[in-house]
C-alpha cells in the first residue's frame, strides 16, 4: 500500500489465504437461515462465530478443521457451497428477532458518566463540544475502559495523527475485561479529514454494519463515532453537489431522518438464529457544533434521539478540568433504568448519593452568584462548608485524568468509596459547626489533601484504604474539639 | 477537474487558468490573472493534460518562488529531480509514525504549557495588530537553533514559507527575519502577495506543502511550514465558490471549507521508517477577534490545538501576548515526560493552568468586592495570576531553554502553599518545590 493512499488502489478487507481452525455447529440435515451460527473459529482471544448469509436450504455436508475463506465451509442439498463470509449492504440495517429496552449500564470507568449520567447497553449517547474540549480523548477513554466485548471506532473526518495514536497505543494497552491487548477487541474505520467526502459519508454506515455483525454473534458492542458532524457535513456537501434544496444551515432537509435511522440501528436485541442470543450495540457519537453553539441542526437532531447528553464545556476545558462534562447541561434518561444494577452490584445508596451530590453542586452554583455580588465573607458558615465540599467534589471527584495510571479508569466500587469519603467529610464539617467550632478551624481540617490524592490510589485495596480514611474522619467527629 | 490550461491571446502572450467545472457542453476555466483583454473569438486554450505540478530538487532550498511556483529571485528555473502533483495524497494512517519529539520554540507559554511536537500542526490565532509575525519569527529562530533534549541531534532543518495575500511590507519583514536568523540558506519561499491573483492563492499553500513533503520524506529534513495568512486563503476560497454559483454556508464561506482546509492542514506528520517530519505553523487573523468565526472555528477542528493571542495582554504590554487558557496543544503528552522533557512537566503545566484560571476569576471578583473582600488564600492566587502573566508569559523576545521555563513555573508556584498543589505528584513537589 505504501505511505500514501493513492487513487485506483484496491484492497480487500479479508485475508482469503489465512487458514482457520473451524469447529462446526451445524450437521447434515439442518435447515439454514439468515443469522444461523454455522460454527466458530478462534481469532486470538476472541471467538468468531461464522454466521449464515443469504443461503437457504438443507445442509448435506460440513467442513471441519483447517479451512480458508475461499474454501466452502459446507454444502447444501441444492449443490451450492456454504461460504465462511458474506456481504452486506452497509446502508441496510441487519435484521434481528426482537428489540428490547436497555436495562443494564455500560460501565465506562469515567466517574462523571457512571455516577451522574450513566449510559445503558443498547442506548445512545452524544458528546457535543467545541474544539479543544476533549471530545476525542474522552471518547478514546470510553473506548479503552468500557465494559464491552467489541469496540468499533469510526474516525470520521478525524486527524491523521490521532488515528495513529490509537493505532500505536491500543495494541500496547490491556483490555480491562480479558487482559489481552486492547487492539484485539477493537475495529477501526478510518476516514481522515483529507480523504474523499463520499467515503466519509459511507464510513459511519460501515462502522455500524460491522457493529451489527458482531451483535448478531451475541456480543456486546460499542460503536464510537468521532465525529457525526463531519458525516453530516459530508452529507451536506454531496447534497449541495446534487443541487438539492438546502434546509437549515445548508444541511439537506432529510438530515434528521438519516440521523435517526443511524441511531436506531443501535439497541439491545435478540439475534436471529437459534438459542436466543442477546446482543447489544451502544452508540457513542461525538458532535462538533460550529462555534460551540448547541442550537445547530446536527446537535439538535441527535439530541432528540440519543438518551444521554454529555455536554462538554469550553470553560472547564480551559482550566484543564477534564473530562470537561458540564454537569449543569448534561443528562441521562437511563439513570432510572440502570439504578437497579448499581444498587445490586455496588451499593444500595447509589441513587441517593447521586441526588445528594447533584444537590450540592446546584447549591454551589446559587451560592457562587451571591459570592460574585457581595463577597465570601457575607455567607453563613454552613454555606461556606457547602462551597468547600462542592469544590472538592468538582476537583477531587469529577475531574479525572486520562493520562494518569491509576486514575484513567475508576471502577464503580472505587467511585462509590471516593464519594462516600468526601461526603463523610461533609457531615464531619457540619457536625463540628453544630458543636460551635468556628468555621476557620473547620476549614483548616487536615483531611483535604488526603481526600484530594485519593484518586491516585490503585483500585486494588482501595476499599480498605477508603474505609480506613472514613473511619478516621468519623473518629475526628466523635473526638470533638 | 483541476487541470491547468494555457490561455493563448492573439497578440502572443499567454495566461494560465484552471478547470473548475465542466458539464456536457461547457468547461469553466478560472483564469489565474486578470481576464481583461481576452476575446471570445480570438483566444485559444491549450490543455496541459495534468493538474498543477511542481518541479522538485534539493536545489529549491534558498530559492524564492511566486504563488504559482515560478522563480522570482532572478535565478533560472529549478532543474527538477522529479515532478509532483501539488494536490498531495492522504497519508495512510497505518504508515504514519506517532509524533513524539519535542520541538523547542523558546517560548515558555508554548514549551511549558502547550508543547509543540514535530509533525504537529499548530496554528497561531491572531488578531489585527497583534504581533503574530514576531512570535513566528521567534519560534523560527529558536526551533532552528537548538535540537536539545530530543535525542536526535544534528537533524537537518528547513523552513518552507508561504505568503498568502499578505502585504509586501509584512512579507519583507519575514524575509529579513530569515536572513538575519541565518536561515536563508535552508528556506524555501512561495510568495503570493495581497495584489497577486487571488485564485493563485488557492494553489500557493499546496506548492509549499508539496515542497515540504518532498524535503521531509525524500531527503530527511525536519521541515517547519509557515503559512500566513490563512484568513486571506479562505477569503479566496469564498471568492471562487461564489463565482461558481455554489450555495453559500456560514458567513457565505462554502460548505466544503472544512474539507478544503483539511487537505492543507492534514499534510503534516511523520512517516514510519523515514527520517523527516512536516510541522505546520499556520497563522490566521480572527476577524474582530472572534474565535467562533468560521475560519478559526474550522481550523481548530482540524489542527492539533491552537495558540491564541490576546489583545488584553498585548495592551498590558506583555510580550508574547499568548492567552494560555484557550490555547492548547493536543500532542503535548506525546512529546513530554521523562526521557523527552522532564518528569514533572505534565503536573506542573496542569497546576499552573488551574491556579491561573482561578486567579483570573478572582480578579473579576475583586473588581466587585474589593481586595478586602477576598480571603487570604484567594489574594495569594490573584497575586500568582499577575506574576504568572508578567514573568512566565511575558518573557520578552528572547528564547528560554526548557529548564528555564520549568524553573520559572516552579518559582511562581512557590507563591502558593505546598499543600495546594494537588495536581502534581507528591514526589515531584518534594523534589522541585524546595523549602
Coordinates of C-alpha atoms in Angstrom, one line a residue, chain B residues 84-398:
Chain B
X84 CA 4.9 16.1 -8.3
X85 CA 1.3 17.0 -8.4
X86 CA 0.6 19.7 -5.8
X87 CA -2.7 18.3 -4.7
X88 CA -1.0 15.7 -2.5
X89 CA -2.3 12.3 -1.4
X90 CA -3.6 11.4 2.1
X91 CA -1.0 9.7 4.3
X92 CA -2.1 6.2 5.1
X93 CA -2.8 6.4 8.9
X94 CA -1.2 3.0 9.3
X95 CA 2.0 4.3 7.8
X96 CA 2.1 7.4 10.0
X97 CA 4.5 7.5 12.8
X98 CA 3.4 8.9 16.1
X99 CA 4.8 12.3 16.6
X100 CA 6.9 12.2 19.8
X101 CA 9.8 14.6 19.5
X102 CA 9.6 17.8 21.4
X103 CA 10.3 20.9 19.3
X104 CA 11.7 23.7 21.3
X105 CA 10.2 27.1 20.5
X106 CA 11.9 29.0 23.3
X107 CA 8.6 30.5 24.4
X108 CA 7.5 29.4 27.9
X109 CA 3.8 29.7 27.2
X110 CA 4.3 27.2 24.3
X111 CA 7.2 24.9 25.6
X112 CA 5.9 24.7 29.1
X113 CA 2.1 24.7 28.7
X114 CA 1.3 23.8 25.1
X115 CA 4.3 21.9 23.8
X116 CA 4.9 21.7 20.1
X117 CA 5.8 18.3 18.8
X118 CA 7.5 17.5 15.4
X119 CA 4.9 16.6 12.9
X120 CA 2.2 18.6 14.5
X121 CA 0.0 21.3 13.0
X122 CA -0.4 24.2 15.5
X123 CA -1.9 27.4 14.2
X124 CA -1.5 30.8 15.7
X125 CA -4.9 32.6 16.1
X126 CA -4.0 36.2 15.9
X127 CA -6.0 39.4 15.6
X128 CA -5.4 42.5 13.5
X129 CA -2.5 44.4 15.0
X130 CA -1.2 41.6 17.3
X131 CA 2.4 40.5 17.0
X132 CA 1.9 37.1 15.3
X133 CA 4.7 37.8 12.9
X134 CA 7.2 38.5 15.8
X135 CA 6.2 35.3 17.5
X136 CA 6.5 33.2 14.4
X137 CA 10.0 34.7 13.9
X138 CA 10.9 34.0 17.4
X139 CA 9.8 30.4 17.0
X140 CA 11.8 30.0 13.8
X141 CA 14.9 31.4 15.4
X142 CA 14.7 29.0 18.4
X143 CA 13.5 25.9 16.6
X144 CA 16.3 26.2 14.0
X145 CA 18.9 26.9 16.7
X146 CA 18.7 24.0 19.1
X147 CA 17.9 20.4 19.0
X148 CA 18.3 19.8 22.7
X149 CA 16.6 17.0 24.6
X150 CA 15.2 15.3 21.6
X151 CA 17.8 12.6 21.3
X152 CA 18.0 13.3 17.6
X153 CA 20.6 16.0 17.4
X154 CA 22.0 17.2 14.2
X155 CA 18.8 16.6 12.1
X156 CA 18.6 18.7 9.0
X157 CA 16.3 21.6 9.4
X158 CA 14.4 23.6 6.7
X159 CA 11.7 26.2 6.6
X160 CA 9.1 26.5 3.9
X161 CA 7.3 29.8 3.9
X162 CA 4.1 30.5 2.0
X163 CA 2.9 34.1 2.0
X164 CA -0.8 34.2 1.3
X165 CA -2.2 37.6 0.5
X166 CA -0.1 39.5 2.9
X167 CA 1.3 42.9 2.1
X168 CA 4.8 43.5 0.7
X169 CA 5.8 45.1 4.0
X170 CA 4.8 42.0 6.1
X171 CA 6.4 39.6 3.6
X172 CA 9.6 41.6 3.6
X173 CA 9.9 41.6 7.3
X174 CA 9.6 37.8 7.3
X175 CA 12.3 37.5 4.6
X176 CA 14.6 39.8 6.6
X177 CA 13.9 37.6 9.6
X178 CA 15.1 34.6 7.7
X179 CA 18.2 36.3 6.5
X180 CA 19.1 37.6 10.0
X181 CA 18.4 34.3 11.7
X182 CA 20.8 32.8 9.2
X183 CA 18.0 30.6 7.9
X184 CA 18.2 32.0 4.4
X185 CA 20.1 29.0 3.0
X186 CA 17.6 26.4 4.1
X187 CA 14.4 28.3 3.4
X188 CA 12.0 27.9 0.5
X189 CA 9.7 30.9 -0.1
X190 CA 6.5 31.0 -2.0
X191 CA 5.1 34.5 -2.3
X192 CA 1.5 35.4 -3.1
X193 CA 1.2 38.9 -2.0
X194 CA -2.0 41.0 -1.5
X195 CA -2.0 42.3 -5.0
X196 CA -1.3 38.9 -6.7
X197 CA -4.1 36.9 -8.3
X198 CA -6.5 35.6 -5.7
X199 CA -7.0 32.3 -7.5
X200 CA -3.3 31.6 -7.4
X201 CA -3.6 31.9 -3.6
X202 CA -5.5 28.6 -3.5
X203 CA -2.5 26.9 -5.1
X204 CA 0.2 28.6 -3.1
X205 CA -0.1 26.6 0.1
X206 CA -0.2 23.4 -1.9
X207 CA 3.0 24.3 -3.7
X208 CA 4.6 24.9 -0.4
X209 CA 3.4 21.7 1.2
X210 CA 4.4 19.6 -1.7
X211 CA 7.9 21.1 -1.5
X212 CA 7.9 20.4 2.3
X213 CA 6.8 16.8 1.9
X214 CA 9.5 16.3 -0.7
X215 CA 12.2 17.7 1.6
X216 CA 10.9 15.8 4.6
X217 CA 10.1 12.4 3.3
X218 CA 12.6 12.1 0.4
X219 CA 15.5 14.0 1.9
X220 CA 15.0 13.6 5.6
X221 CA 14.6 17.3 6.6
X222 CA 12.7 18.4 9.7
X223 CA 10.5 21.0 7.9
X224 CA 8.7 23.8 9.5
X225 CA 6.0 25.2 7.2
X226 CA 4.8 28.7 7.9
X227 CA 1.5 29.6 6.2
X228 CA 0.4 33.2 6.6
X229 CA -2.3 34.4 6.4
X230 CA -4.9 31.6 6.2
X231 CA -7.7 34.1 6.5
X232 CA -6.9 35.5 3.1
X233 CA -6.7 32.0 1.7
X234 CA -10.3 31.3 3.0
X235 CA -11.5 34.6 1.5
X236 CA -10.1 33.5 -1.9
X237 CA -11.9 30.2 -1.5
X238 CA -15.1 32.1 -0.9
X239 CA -14.5 34.3 -3.9
X240 CA -14.1 31.2 -6.2
X241 CA -17.1 29.5 -4.7
X242 CA -19.3 32.5 -5.3
X243 CA -18.0 32.7 -8.9
X244 CA -19.1 29.0 -9.3
X245 CA -22.6 29.9 -8.0
X246 CA -22.4 27.5 -5.2
X247 CA -24.8 27.5 -2.2
X248 CA -23.0 29.6 0.5
X249 CA -22.7 28.3 4.0
X250 CA -21.9 30.2 7.2
X251 CA -20.8 33.8 6.5
X252 CA -21.1 32.8 2.9
X253 CA -18.0 30.6 3.1
X254 CA -18.5 27.4 1.1
X255 CA -19.9 24.4 2.9
X256 CA -16.8 22.4 1.9
X257 CA -14.3 24.7 3.5
X258 CA -13.7 22.2 6.3
X259 CA -12.7 19.6 3.7
X260 CA -10.6 22.0 1.8
X261 CA -8.7 23.3 4.8
X262 CA -8.2 19.7 5.9
X263 CA -6.5 18.9 2.6
X264 CA -3.9 21.6 3.6
X265 CA -3.6 21.0 7.4
X266 CA -3.6 17.2 7.2
X267 CA -0.4 17.4 5.2
X268 CA 1.7 17.4 8.3
X269 CA 3.2 14.5 10.2
X270 CA 5.9 11.8 10.1
X271 CA 6.1 8.6 8.2
X272 CA 7.3 5.3 9.7
X273 CA 10.7 4.4 8.6
X274 CA 11.6 7.8 7.2
X275 CA 13.6 10.4 8.9
X276 CA 12.0 13.8 8.2
X277 CA 8.9 15.5 9.5
X278 CA 6.5 18.2 8.4
X279 CA 5.4 20.6 11.1
X280 CA 2.9 23.3 10.3
X281 CA 2.6 26.7 11.9
X282 CA -0.2 28.4 10.1
X283 CA -1.1 32.0 11.1
X284 CA -4.6 33.3 10.8
X285 CA -6.3 36.5 11.7
X286 CA -9.5 36.2 13.7
X287 CA -11.9 38.8 12.2
X288 CA -12.8 41.1 15.0
X289 CA -11.0 38.7 17.4
X290 CA -14.0 36.3 17.1
X291 CA -12.8 32.8 17.8
X292 CA -16.2 31.4 16.7
X293 CA -15.9 32.9 13.2
X294 CA -15.9 30.0 10.6
X295 CA -12.2 30.3 9.8
X296 CA -10.7 29.9 13.3
X297 CA -13.6 27.5 14.1
X298 CA -13.0 25.1 11.3
X299 CA -9.2 25.4 11.7
X300 CA -9.5 24.5 15.3
X301 CA -11.4 21.4 14.5
X302 CA -8.7 20.2 12.1
X303 CA -5.5 21.3 13.7
X304 CA -3.9 19.7 16.8
X305 CA -4.5 22.7 19.1
X306 CA -4.0 26.4 18.7
X307 CA -2.1 29.3 20.2
X308 CA -4.4 32.1 20.8
X309 CA -3.1 35.7 21.1
X310 CA -4.9 38.1 23.4
X311 CA -5.5 41.8 22.9
X312 CA -5.8 42.3 26.6
X313 CA -2.3 41.0 27.3
X314 CA -1.0 42.9 24.4
X315 CA -2.4 46.2 25.7
X316 CA -0.8 45.4 29.1
X317 CA 2.5 45.3 27.3
X318 CA 3.1 41.7 27.8
X319 CA 5.0 40.0 25.1
X320 CA 4.4 37.4 23.7
X321 CA 0.7 38.0 24.4
X322 CA -0.4 34.4 24.4
X323 CA -3.6 33.7 26.2
X324 CA -2.9 30.3 27.6
X325 CA -6.4 29.4 28.7
X326 CA -7.9 28.9 25.2
X327 CA -4.6 27.7 23.8
X328 CA -4.0 24.1 23.5
X329 CA -1.6 21.5 22.1
X330 CA -3.2 18.2 21.6
X331 CA 0.0 16.3 21.0
X332 CA 1.7 17.7 24.1
X333 CA 1.5 14.5 26.0
X334 CA 3.4 12.6 23.3
X335 CA 6.3 15.0 23.4
X336 CA 6.8 15.5 27.1
X337 CA 7.6 13.5 30.2
X338 CA 10.7 11.6 31.4
X339 CA 13.3 11.0 28.7
X340 CA 11.7 13.6 26.5
X341 CA 11.5 16.8 28.6
X342 CA 11.2 16.3 32.4
X343 CA 9.2 14.1 34.7
X344 CA 7.3 17.0 36.4
X345 CA 6.3 18.7 33.1
X346 CA 2.7 17.4 32.9
X347 CA 1.8 18.0 36.5
X348 CA 3.5 21.4 36.5
X349 CA 1.6 22.5 33.4
X350 CA -1.8 21.3 34.9
X351 CA -1.1 23.1 38.2
X352 CA -0.1 26.4 36.5
X353 CA -3.2 26.2 34.4
X354 CA -5.5 25.5 37.3
X355 CA -4.1 28.2 39.5
X356 CA -4.0 30.8 36.8
X357 CA -7.6 30.1 35.8
X358 CA -8.7 30.5 39.5
X359 CA -6.6 33.7 39.8
X360 CA -8.2 35.2 36.7
X361 CA -11.7 34.5 38.1
X362 CA -10.8 36.1 41.4
X363 CA -9.6 39.2 39.5
X364 CA -13.1 39.7 38.3
X365 CA -14.5 39.1 41.8
X366 CA -12.0 41.6 43.3
X367 CA -13.3 44.3 40.9
X368 CA -16.7 43.9 42.6
X369 CA -15.9 43.2 46.2
X370 CA -12.5 44.9 46.6
X371 CA -9.3 43.3 47.8
X372 CA -10.5 43.2 51.4
X373 CA -13.4 41.1 50.4
X374 CA -11.1 38.3 49.4
X375 CA -9.8 35.5 51.6
X376 CA -6.0 35.4 52.2
X377 CA -5.8 32.2 50.1
X378 CA -7.7 33.9 47.3
X379 CA -5.5 37.0 47.4
X380 CA -2.5 34.8 47.1
X381 CA -4.0 33.1 43.9
X382 CA -4.7 36.5 42.5
X383 CA -1.1 37.7 43.0
X384 CA 0.0 34.5 41.4
X385 CA -2.1 35.2 38.3
X386 CA -0.4 38.6 38.0
X387 CA 3.1 37.3 38.4
X388 CA 2.3 34.5 36.0
X389 CA 1.4 36.9 33.3
X390 CA 4.3 39.1 34.0
X391 CA 7.1 36.6 34.4
X392 CA 6.1 33.3 32.8
X393 CA 4.2 34.5 29.8
X394 CA 5.8 37.9 29.4
X395 CA 9.3 36.7 28.8
X396 CA 10.2 39.2 26.1
X397 CA 11.7 38.5 22.7
X398 CA 14.5 36.2 23.9

